[in-house]
Amino acid sequence: MHQRLPFDETTTPPRVSTGELPRSEEVQELVTEAYQRYRGTKEGHVADYIPVLAAASPALFGICVVGARGRSFEIGDVDVGFSIQSVSKPFVFALVADAVGSDTARRRLGVNSTGFPFNSLMAIELNDHRTMNPLVNAGAIATTSLVPGTTADEKFEQIRKGLSRFAGRDLRVNEEVYASESSSNMRNQGIAHLLNSYGSLYFDPDEATDVYTRQCSLEVTVHDLAVMAATLANGGVNPQTQERVVVRGVCRRVLAVMATAGLYELSGDWLYEIGVPGKSGVSGGIVTVSPGKGGLATFSPPLDPAGNSVRGQLVTKFLSERLGLNLFASEPVQQQI
């Protein structure tokens, strides 16, 4: 995790959550301040292990907050499309938990952190249940294999339509990203076959990997991601379209897994610093969800060594403090005399 996150509680005490975002003018002012504060940050490197991602401009930077009442506050490159990558994982898990039930999803996929990197084979071998949670690659591929459908095309269409409902608009695959990932996803293919050998995959391993690759290649904007996050924050109802995407009980379970595993082996550091469930992706997106309040999304391609957007972490820490998003912040009750 980026090691120079601001932590200036001594000079500017963080706001304590009240269950509501601050007034609209203040939210926009703070989003703008975050953008101006961190737009000049030069740290980090654009991902290059997927060839097409290496072409992304390191200057791209966008921030969007969408409240549970549907208001959006944004600045920067909020209309630039990029592939969703691993940020898709909690939303596909939500679709599967909604389809098969939260208990079945937990039994088949697990909900505990691995303590290993996102693409670890060792985590599979060391865990008797093989898939520890749906937010690392092994669990995510298993999650994709559980999506309703008898063919790969049917499964993918279920995912595409479901994530489109989360975003409030029709999402499509970036074919260039899909082709690039398909030519370089040998490790994920190996993960799928290893899971299959243990009986922990629920569809053909090669086809499940292909559906997962298409899933990660869906093109989104930072505005889309903020709406998707706000839908989880709003009990499964998209706050801008008012369409129910998943049942309410699914959301709290998805957020629990995001809190414990959304930043992989650094999820503890994330929760310690940010205090809000989050999920990152190697294209530079990060989403965070404040239950009942709304969703925050950032987009900036330069990543730290752990694969998380440097500017995204800085912005999220800043806005978590200033908007009162941290779930663990509290103040003493004023005793009446």
Coordinates of N, CA and C in Angstrom, one line a residue, residues 61-277:
F61 N -6.9 11.1 -14.7 CA -7.2 11.2 -13.3 C -8.6 11.7 -13.1
G62 N -9.5 10.9 -12.5 CA -10.9 11.3 -12.3 C -11.4 10.9 -10.9
I63 N -12.3 11.6 -10.4 CA -12.9 11.3 -9.1 C -14.4 11.5 -9.2
C64 N -15.2 10.6 -8.6 CA -16.6 10.7 -8.6 C -17.2 10.2 -7.3
V65 N -18.1 10.9 -6.7 CA -18.9 10.5 -5.6 C -20.3 10.5 -6.0
V66 N -21.0 9.4 -5.7 CA -22.5 9.3 -5.9 C -23.1 9.0 -4.6
G67 N -24.0 9.9 -4.2 CA -24.7 9.6 -2.9 C -25.9 8.6 -3.0
A68 N -26.3 8.1 -1.9 CA -27.4 7.2 -1.9 C -28.7 7.8 -2.4
R69 N -28.8 9.1 -2.4 CA -30.0 9.8 -3.0 C -29.8 10.0 -4.5
G70 N -28.7 9.7 -5.1 CA -28.5 9.8 -6.5 C -27.7 11.0 -7.0
R71 N -27.3 11.9 -6.1 CA -26.6 13.1 -6.6 C -25.1 12.6 -6.9
S72 N -24.5 13.2 -7.9 CA -23.2 12.9 -8.2 C -22.3 14.1 -8.2
F73 N -21.1 13.9 -7.7 CA -20.1 15.0 -7.6 C -18.8 14.5 -8.2
E74 N -18.3 15.2 -9.3 CA -17.2 14.6 -10.0 C -16.3 15.7 -10.6
I75 N -15.1 15.3 -10.9 CA -14.1 16.2 -11.5 C -13.1 15.3 -12.3
G76 N -12.5 15.9 -13.3 CA -11.4 15.3 -14.0 C -11.9 14.4 -15.1
D77 N -11.2 13.3 -15.4 CA -11.4 12.4 -16.5 C -12.5 11.4 -16.2
V78 N -13.7 11.9 -15.9 CA -14.8 11.1 -15.5 C -15.5 10.4 -16.6
D79 N -15.3 10.8 -17.9 CA -16.0 10.2 -19.0 C -15.0 9.3 -19.8
V80 N -13.8 9.1 -19.4 CA -12.8 8.3 -20.1 C -13.1 6.8 -19.8
G81 N -13.2 6.0 -20.8 CA -13.4 4.6 -20.6 C -12.1 3.8 -20.3
F82 N -12.2 2.8 -19.5 CA -11.1 1.9 -19.1 C -11.7 0.6 -18.7
S83 N -10.9 -0.5 -18.8 CA -11.4 -1.8 -18.4 C -11.6 -1.9 -16.9
I84 N -12.7 -2.6 -16.5 CA -13.0 -2.7 -15.1 C -12.1 -3.5 -14.3
Q85 N -11.5 -4.6 -14.9 CA -10.5 -5.5 -14.3 C -11.1 -6.0 -13.0
S86 N -10.3 -6.1 -11.9 CA -10.7 -6.7 -10.7 C -11.8 -6.0 -9.9
V87 N -12.1 -4.8 -10.3 CA -13.2 -4.1 -9.6 C -14.5 -4.8 -9.9
S88 N -14.5 -5.6 -11.0 CA -15.7 -6.4 -11.3 C -16.0 -7.4 -10.3
K89 N -15.1 -7.9 -9.5 CA -15.2 -9.1 -8.7 C -16.3 -8.9 -7.6
P90 N -16.4 -7.9 -6.8 CA -17.5 -7.8 -5.8 C -18.9 -7.8 -6.5
F91 N -19.0 -7.2 -7.6 CA -20.3 -7.0 -8.3 C -20.8 -8.4 -8.9
V92 N -19.8 -9.1 -9.4 CA -20.2 -10.5 -9.9 C -20.5 -11.4 -8.7
F93 N -19.8 -11.2 -7.6 CA -20.1 -12.0 -6.4 C -21.5 -11.7 -5.9
A94 N -21.9 -10.4 -6.0 CA -23.2 -10.0 -5.6 C -24.3 -10.7 -6.5
L95 N -24.0 -10.7 -7.8 CA -25.0 -11.4 -8.7 C -25.1 -12.8 -8.4
V96 N -24.0 -13.5 -8.1 CA -24.0 -14.9 -7.8 C -24.7 -15.2 -6.4
A97 N -24.4 -14.4 -5.4 CA -25.0 -14.5 -4.1 C -26.5 -14.3 -4.2
D98 N -26.9 -13.4 -5.1 CA -28.3 -13.1 -5.3 C -29.0 -14.3 -6.0
A99 N -28.2 -15.0 -6.9 CA -28.8 -16.1 -7.7 C -28.9 -17.4 -6.9
V100 N -27.8 -17.7 -6.2 CA -27.8 -19.0 -5.5 C -28.0 -18.9 -4.0
G101 N -28.0 -17.7 -3.5 CA -28.2 -17.5 -2.0 C -26.8 -17.3 -1.3
S102 N -26.8 -16.4 -0.3 CA -25.6 -16.0 0.4 C -24.9 -17.2 1.1
D103 N -25.7 -18.1 1.6 CA -25.1 -19.2 2.3 C -24.4 -20.2 1.4
T104 N -25.0 -20.5 0.2 CA -24.4 -21.3 -0.8 C -23.1 -20.7 -1.3
A105 N -23.2 -19.4 -1.6 CA -22.0 -18.6 -2.1 C -20.9 -18.7 -1.1
R106 N -21.2 -18.5 0.2 CA -20.1 -18.6 1.2 C -19.5 -20.0 1.3
R107 N -20.4 -21.1 1.2 CA -19.9 -22.4 1.3 C -19.0 -22.8 0.1
R108 N -19.4 -22.4 -1.1 CA -18.7 -22.8 -2.3 C -17.4 -21.9 -2.6
L109 N -17.5 -20.6 -2.1 CA -16.4 -19.7 -2.5 C -15.5 -19.3 -1.4
G110 N -16.1 -19.3 -0.1 CA -15.3 -18.8 1.0 C -15.4 -17.3 1.1
V111 N -15.1 -16.8 2.3 CA -15.2 -15.4 2.6 C -14.0 -14.8 3.5
N112 N -13.0 -15.6 3.6 CA -11.8 -15.2 4.4 C -10.7 -14.8 3.6
S113 N -9.9 -13.8 4.1 CA -8.7 -13.3 3.4 C -7.7 -14.4 3.3
T114 N -6.9 -14.4 2.2 CA -5.9 -15.5 2.0 C -4.6 -15.1 2.6
G115 N -4.3 -13.8 2.7 CA -3.0 -13.3 3.1 C -1.9 -13.4 2.1
F116 N -2.3 -13.8 0.8 CA -1.4 -14.0 -0.3 C -1.8 -13.0 -1.4
P117 N -0.9 -12.8 -2.4 CA -1.3 -12.0 -3.5 C -2.5 -12.5 -4.3
F118 N -3.0 -11.7 -5.1 CA -4.3 -11.9 -5.8 C -4.3 -13.2 -6.7
N119 N -3.1 -13.5 -7.3 CA -3.0 -14.6 -8.2 C -2.2 -15.8 -7.7
S120 N -2.3 -15.9 -6.4 CA -1.5 -17.0 -5.7 C -2.0 -18.4 -6.0
L121 N -1.1 -19.3 -6.4 CA -1.4 -20.7 -6.4 C -1.2 -21.3 -5.1
M122 N -0.2 -20.8 -4.3 CA 0.1 -21.4 -3.0 C -1.2 -21.3 -2.1
A123 N -1.9 -20.2 -2.2 CA -3.1 -20.0 -1.4 C -4.1 -21.1 -1.6
I124 N -4.2 -21.6 -2.9 CA -5.1 -22.7 -3.2 C -4.7 -24.0 -2.6
E125 N -3.4 -24.2 -2.7 CA -2.8 -25.5 -2.2 C -2.9 -25.6 -0.7
L126 N -2.7 -24.4 0.0 CA -2.6 -24.5 1.5 C -4.0 -24.4 2.1
N127 N -5.0 -24.1 1.4 CA -6.4 -24.0 1.9 C -7.2 -25.2 1.5
D128 N -7.7 -25.9 2.5 CA -8.5 -27.2 2.3 C -9.7 -26.9 1.4
H129 N -10.3 -25.7 1.5 CA -11.5 -25.4 0.7 C -11.1 -24.8 -0.6
R130 N -9.8 -24.6 -0.9 CA -9.3 -24.2 -2.2 C -9.6 -22.7 -2.5
T131 N -10.9 -22.3 -2.5 CA -11.2 -20.9 -2.8 C -11.5 -20.2 -1.5
M132 N -10.7 -19.2 -1.1 CA -10.8 -18.6 0.2 C -11.8 -17.4 0.2
N133 N -11.9 -16.7 -1.0 CA -12.9 -15.6 -1.1 C -13.0 -15.3 -2.6
P134 N -14.1 -14.6 -2.9 CA -14.4 -14.3 -4.3 C -13.7 -13.1 -4.9
L135 N -12.7 -12.5 -4.1 CA -12.1 -11.3 -4.6 C -10.6 -11.5 -5.0
V136 N -10.1 -12.7 -4.8 CA -8.8 -13.1 -5.4 C -9.1 -13.9 -6.6
N137 N -8.1 -14.0 -7.5 CA -8.4 -14.6 -8.8 C -9.0 -16.0 -8.8
A138 N -8.5 -16.9 -7.9 CA -9.1 -18.2 -7.8 C -10.6 -18.2 -7.4
G139 N -10.9 -17.4 -6.4 CA -12.3 -17.3 -6.0 C -13.2 -16.6 -7.0
A140 N -12.6 -15.6 -7.7 CA -13.3 -14.9 -8.7 C -13.6 -15.7 -9.9
I141 N -12.7 -16.6 -10.3 CA -13.0 -17.5 -11.5 C -14.0 -18.5 -11.1
A142 N -13.9 -19.0 -9.8 CA -15.0 -19.9 -9.3 C -16.3 -19.2 -9.2
T143 N -16.3 -18.0 -8.8 CA -17.6 -17.2 -8.8 C -18.2 -17.1 -10.2
T144 N -17.3 -16.7 -11.2 CA -17.8 -16.6 -12.5 C -18.4 -17.9 -13.0
S145 N -17.8 -19.0 -12.6 CA -18.2 -20.4 -13.0 C -19.6 -20.7 -12.5
L146 N -20.0 -20.0 -11.4 CA -21.3 -20.2 -10.7 C -22.4 -19.4 -11.3
V147 N -22.1 -18.4 -12.1 CA -23.1 -17.5 -12.7 C -24.1 -18.4 -13.5
P148 N -25.4 -18.2 -13.4 CA -26.4 -19.0 -14.1 C -26.1 -18.9 -15.6
G149 N -26.4 -20.1 -16.3 CA -26.2 -20.2 -17.7 C -25.6 -21.6 -18.0
T150 N -26.0 -22.1 -19.1 CA -25.5 -23.4 -19.5 C -24.3 -23.3 -20.5
T151 N -24.1 -22.1 -21.1 CA -23.0 -21.9 -22.0 C -22.2 -20.7 -21.6
A152 N -21.0 -20.6 -22.1 CA -20.1 -19.5 -21.8 C -20.8 -18.1 -22.1
D153 N -21.4 -18.1 -23.3 CA -22.1 -16.9 -23.8 C -23.2 -16.5 -22.8
E154 N -24.0 -17.5 -22.4 CA -25.1 -17.2 -21.5 C -24.6 -16.7 -20.2
K155 N -23.5 -17.3 -19.6 CA -23.0 -16.8 -18.4 C -22.5 -15.3 -18.5
F156 N -21.7 -15.1 -19.6 CA -21.2 -13.8 -19.8 C -22.3 -12.7 -19.9
E157 N -23.4 -13.1 -20.7 CA -24.5 -12.1 -20.8 C -25.1 -11.8 -19.5
Q158 N -25.2 -12.8 -18.6 CA -25.8 -12.6 -17.3 C -24.9 -11.6 -16.6
I159 N -23.6 -11.7 -16.7 CA -22.7 -10.8 -16.0 C -22.8 -9.4 -16.6
R160 N -22.7 -9.3 -17.9 CA -22.8 -8.0 -18.6 C -24.0 -7.3 -18.3
K161 N -25.2 -8.0 -18.3 CA -26.5 -7.3 -18.0 C -26.5 -6.9 -16.5
G162 N -26.0 -7.8 -15.6 CA -26.0 -7.5 -14.2 C -25.2 -6.3 -13.9
L163 N -23.9 -6.2 -14.4 CA -23.1 -5.1 -14.1 C -23.6 -3.8 -14.8
S164 N -24.3 -4.0 -15.9 CA -24.9 -2.8 -16.5 C -26.0 -2.2 -15.7
R165 N -26.8 -3.1 -15.0 CA -27.8 -2.6 -14.1 C -27.2 -1.9 -12.9
F166 N -26.0 -2.4 -12.4 CA -25.3 -1.7 -11.3 C -24.9 -0.3 -11.8
A167 N -24.4 -0.2 -13.0 CA -23.9 1.1 -13.5 C -25.0 2.0 -14.0
G168 N -26.2 1.4 -14.3 CA -27.3 2.3 -14.8 C -27.2 2.6 -16.3
R169 N -26.3 1.8 -17.0 CA -26.2 2.0 -18.5 C -25.7 0.7 -19.1
D170 N -25.8 0.6 -20.4 CA -25.3 -0.6 -21.1 C -23.8 -0.7 -21.2
L171 N -23.2 -1.7 -20.6 CA -21.7 -1.8 -20.6 C -21.3 -2.8 -21.7
R172 N -20.2 -2.5 -22.4 CA -19.7 -3.4 -23.4 C -18.2 -3.7 -23.2
V173 N -17.8 -4.8 -23.8 CA -16.4 -5.3 -23.7 C -15.5 -4.4 -24.6
N174 N -14.4 -4.0 -24.0 CA -13.3 -3.4 -24.8 C -12.6 -4.5 -25.5
E175 N -12.8 -4.7 -26.8 CA -12.3 -5.9 -27.5 C -10.7 -5.9 -27.6
E176 N -10.1 -4.7 -27.6 CA -8.7 -4.6 -27.6 C -8.1 -5.2 -26.3
V177 N -8.7 -4.8 -25.2 CA -8.3 -5.3 -23.9 C -8.5 -6.8 -23.8
Y178 N -9.7 -7.2 -24.2 CA -10.0 -8.7 -24.2 C -9.0 -9.5 -25.0
A179 N -8.6 -9.0 -26.2 CA -7.7 -9.8 -27.0 C -6.3 -9.8 -26.3
S180 N -5.9 -8.7 -25.7 CA -4.6 -8.6 -25.0 C -4.6 -9.5 -23.8
E181 N -5.6 -9.5 -23.0 CA -5.7 -10.3 -21.8 C -5.7 -11.8 -22.2
S182 N -6.5 -12.1 -23.3 CA -6.6 -13.5 -23.7 C -5.3 -14.1 -24.1
S183 N -4.4 -13.3 -24.6 CA -3.1 -13.8 -25.0 C -2.1 -13.8 -23.9
S184 N -2.5 -13.4 -22.7 CA -1.5 -13.4 -21.6 C -2.1 -13.9 -20.3
N185 N -3.2 -14.7 -20.3 CA -3.8 -15.1 -19.1 C -3.5 -16.5 -18.7
M186 N -2.3 -17.0 -19.0 CA -1.9 -18.4 -18.8 C -2.0 -18.7 -17.3
R187 N -1.7 -17.8 -16.4 CA -1.7 -18.1 -15.0 C -3.2 -18.3 -14.5
N188 N -4.1 -17.5 -15.0 CA -5.5 -17.7 -14.7 C -6.0 -19.0 -15.2
Q189 N -5.5 -19.4 -16.4 CA -5.9 -20.7 -16.9 C -5.4 -21.8 -16.0
G190 N -4.2 -21.7 -15.5 CA -3.6 -22.7 -14.6 C -4.4 -22.7 -13.3
I191 N -4.8 -21.5 -12.8 CA -5.6 -21.5 -11.6 C -6.9 -22.2 -11.8
A192 N -7.6 -22.0 -12.9 CA -8.9 -22.7 -13.2 C -8.7 -24.2 -13.2
H193 N -7.7 -24.6 -13.9 CA -7.5 -26.1 -14.0 C -7.1 -26.7 -12.6
L194 N -6.3 -26.0 -11.8 CA -6.0 -26.5 -10.5 C -7.3 -26.6 -9.6
L195 N -8.1 -25.5 -9.7 CA -9.4 -25.6 -9.0 C -10.3 -26.8 -9.5
N196 N -10.3 -26.9 -10.8 CA -11.1 -28.0 -11.3 C -10.6 -29.4 -10.9
S197 N -9.3 -29.5 -10.7 CA -8.8 -30.8 -10.2 C -9.2 -31.1 -8.8
Y198 N -9.5 -30.1 -8.0 CA -10.0 -30.3 -6.7 C -11.5 -30.3 -6.6
G199 N -12.2 -30.2 -7.7 CA -13.7 -30.1 -7.6 C -14.2 -28.8 -7.1
S200 N -13.4 -27.8 -7.3 CA -13.9 -26.5 -6.7 C -14.2 -25.5 -7.8
L201 N -14.4 -26.0 -9.1 CA -14.9 -25.1 -10.2 C -16.2 -25.7 -10.7
Y202 N -17.1 -24.9 -11.2 CA -18.4 -25.3 -11.5 C -18.8 -25.2 -12.9
F203 N -17.8 -25.1 -13.8 CA -18.0 -25.0 -15.2 C -16.6 -25.4 -15.9
D204 N -16.6 -25.6 -17.2 CA -15.4 -26.0 -17.9 C -14.3 -24.9 -17.6
P205 N -13.1 -25.4 -17.2 CA -12.1 -24.4 -16.7 C -11.6 -23.4 -17.8
D206 N -11.5 -23.9 -19.0 CA -11.1 -23.0 -20.1 C -12.2 -22.0 -20.4
E207 N -13.4 -22.4 -20.5 CA -14.5 -21.5 -20.7 C -14.7 -20.5 -19.6
A208 N -14.6 -21.0 -18.3 CA -14.8 -20.2 -17.2 C -13.7 -19.1 -17.2
T209 N -12.5 -19.4 -17.6 CA -11.4 -18.4 -17.6 C -11.7 -17.4 -18.7
D210 N -12.2 -17.9 -19.8 CA -12.6 -16.9 -20.9 C -13.7 -16.0 -20.5
V211 N -14.7 -16.5 -19.8 CA -15.8 -15.6 -19.4 C -15.2 -14.6 -18.4
Y212 N -14.4 -15.1 -17.5 CA -13.8 -14.2 -16.5 C -12.9 -13.1 -17.2
T213 N -12.2 -13.5 -18.2 CA -11.4 -12.5 -19.0 C -12.3 -11.4 -19.6
R214 N -13.4 -11.9 -20.2 CA -14.4 -10.9 -20.8 C -14.9 -10.0 -19.7
Q215 N -15.2 -10.6 -18.6 CA -15.8 -9.8 -17.5 C -14.8 -8.7 -17.1
C216 N -13.6 -9.0 -17.0 CA -12.6 -8.0 -16.6 C -12.3 -6.9 -17.7
S217 N -12.8 -7.3 -18.9 CA -12.5 -6.4 -20.1 C -13.7 -5.4 -20.3
L218 N -14.7 -5.5 -19.5 CA -15.9 -4.6 -19.7 C -15.4 -3.2 -19.5
E219 N -15.8 -2.3 -20.4 CA -15.3 -0.9 -20.3 C -16.3 0.0 -19.4
V220 N -15.7 0.7 -18.5 CA -16.5 1.6 -17.6 C -15.8 2.9 -17.5
T221 N -16.5 3.9 -16.9 CA -15.9 5.2 -16.5 C -15.9 5.3 -15.0
V222 N -15.2 6.3 -14.5 CA -15.2 6.4 -13.1 C -16.6 6.8 -12.5
H223 N -17.4 7.5 -13.4 CA -18.8 7.7 -13.0 C -19.5 6.4 -12.8
D224 N -19.4 5.5 -13.8 CA -20.0 4.2 -13.7 C -19.7 3.5 -12.4
L225 N -18.4 3.5 -12.1 CA -17.9 2.8 -10.9 C -18.6 3.4 -9.6
A226 N -18.7 4.7 -9.6 CA -19.3 5.4 -8.4 C -20.7 5.0 -8.3
V227 N -21.4 4.9 -9.4 CA -22.9 4.5 -9.4 C -23.0 3.1 -8.9
M228 N -22.1 2.2 -9.4 CA -22.1 0.8 -9.0 C -21.9 0.7 -7.5
A229 N -20.9 1.5 -7.0 CA -20.6 1.4 -5.5 C -21.8 2.0 -4.7
A230 N -22.4 3.0 -5.2 CA -23.6 3.6 -4.5 C -24.7 2.6 -4.5
T231 N -24.8 1.8 -5.5 CA -25.9 0.8 -5.5 C -25.7 -0.2 -4.4
L232 N -24.5 -0.6 -4.1 CA -24.2 -1.5 -3.0 C -24.5 -0.7 -1.7
A233 N -24.2 0.6 -1.7 CA -24.4 1.4 -0.5 C -25.9 1.6 -0.2
N234 N -26.7 1.5 -1.2 CA -28.1 1.8 -1.2 C -29.0 0.5 -1.1
G235 N -28.5 -0.5 -0.5 CA -29.3 -1.7 -0.3 C -29.6 -2.5 -1.6
G236 N -28.8 -2.3 -2.6 CA -29.0 -3.0 -3.8 C -29.8 -2.3 -4.9
V237 N -30.3 -1.1 -4.6 CA -31.1 -0.3 -5.5 C -30.2 0.8 -6.1
N238 N -30.1 0.8 -7.5 CA -29.4 1.8 -8.1 C -30.0 3.2 -7.8
P239 N -29.3 4.1 -7.2 CA -29.9 5.4 -6.7 C -30.2 6.3 -7.8
Q240 N -29.7 6.1 -9.0 CA -30.0 7.0 -10.2 C -31.1 6.4 -11.0
T241 N -31.2 5.1 -11.2 CA -32.3 4.5 -12.0 C -33.4 4.0 -11.2
Q242 N -33.2 3.8 -9.9 CA -34.2 3.3 -8.9 C -34.5 1.8 -9.2
E243 N -33.6 1.1 -10.0 CA -33.9 -0.3 -10.3 C -33.2 -1.1 -9.2
R244 N -33.9 -2.1 -8.7 CA -33.3 -3.1 -7.7 C -32.4 -4.0 -8.5
V245 N -31.1 -4.1 -8.1 CA -30.2 -5.0 -8.8 C -30.0 -6.3 -8.1
V246 N -29.8 -6.2 -6.8 CA -29.7 -7.4 -5.9 C -30.5 -7.2 -4.6
V247 N -30.9 -8.2 -3.9 CA -31.6 -8.1 -2.7 C -30.8 -7.4 -1.6
R248 N -31.4 -6.8 -0.7 CA -30.7 -6.0 0.3 C -29.7 -6.8 1.1
G249 N -30.1 -8.0 1.5 CA -29.2 -8.8 2.3 C -27.9 -9.2 1.7
V250 N -27.8 -9.2 0.3 CA -26.6 -9.5 -0.4 C -25.6 -8.4 -0.2
C251 N -26.0 -7.2 -0.1 CA -25.1 -6.1 -0.1 C -24.2 -6.1 1.2
R252 N -24.8 -6.3 2.3 CA -24.0 -6.3 3.5 C -22.9 -7.4 3.5
R253 N -23.3 -8.5 2.9 CA -22.3 -9.6 2.8 C -21.2 -9.3 1.8
V254 N -21.5 -8.7 0.7 CA -20.5 -8.3 -0.2 C -19.6 -7.3 0.4
L255 N -20.1 -6.4 1.1 CA -19.3 -5.3 1.8 C -18.4 -5.9 2.8
A256 N -18.9 -7.0 3.5 CA -18.0 -7.6 4.5 C -16.8 -8.2 3.8
V257 N -17.0 -8.9 2.7 CA -15.9 -9.5 2.0 C -14.9 -8.4 1.4
M258 N -15.5 -7.3 0.9 CA -14.7 -6.2 0.4 C -13.8 -5.7 1.6
A259 N -14.4 -5.6 2.8 CA -13.6 -5.0 3.9 C -12.4 -5.9 4.2
T260 N -12.6 -7.2 4.2 CA -11.6 -8.2 4.6 C -10.6 -8.6 3.5
A261 N -11.0 -8.4 2.2 CA -10.2 -9.0 1.2 C -10.1 -8.1 -0.1
G262 N -10.7 -6.9 -0.1 CA -10.8 -6.1 -1.3 C -9.5 -5.6 -1.8
L263 N -8.5 -5.4 -0.9 CA -7.1 -5.0 -1.3 C -6.1 -6.1 -1.1
Y264 N -6.6 -7.4 -1.2 CA -5.8 -8.6 -1.1 C -5.0 -8.6 0.2
E265 N -3.7 -8.9 0.1 CA -2.9 -9.1 1.3 C -2.7 -7.8 2.1
L266 N -3.1 -6.7 1.5 CA -3.0 -5.4 2.2 C -4.3 -4.9 2.7
S267 N -5.3 -5.7 2.7 CA -6.7 -5.3 3.1 C -6.7 -4.8 4.6
G268 N -5.9 -5.4 5.4 CA -5.8 -4.8 6.8 C -5.3 -3.4 6.9
D269 N -4.2 -3.2 6.1 CA -3.7 -1.8 6.0 C -4.7 -0.8 5.5
W270 N -5.5 -1.3 4.4 CA -6.5 -0.4 3.9 C -7.6 -0.1 4.9
L271 N -8.1 -1.1 5.6 CA -9.1 -0.8 6.6 C -8.6 0.0 7.7
Y272 N -7.4 -0.2 8.1 CA -6.7 0.6 9.2 C -6.7 2.1 8.8
E273 N -6.3 2.4 7.6 CA -6.1 3.7 7.1 C -7.4 4.4 6.6
I274 N -8.2 3.6 5.9 CA -9.4 4.2 5.2 C -10.7 4.0 5.9
G275 N -10.8 2.7 6.5 CA -12.0 2.5 7.3 C -13.3 2.3 6.5
V276 N -13.2 1.9 5.2 CA -14.4 1.7 4.4 C -14.1 0.6 3.4
P277 N -15.1 -0.3 3.2 CA -14.8 -1.4 2.2 C -14.4 -0.8 0.8

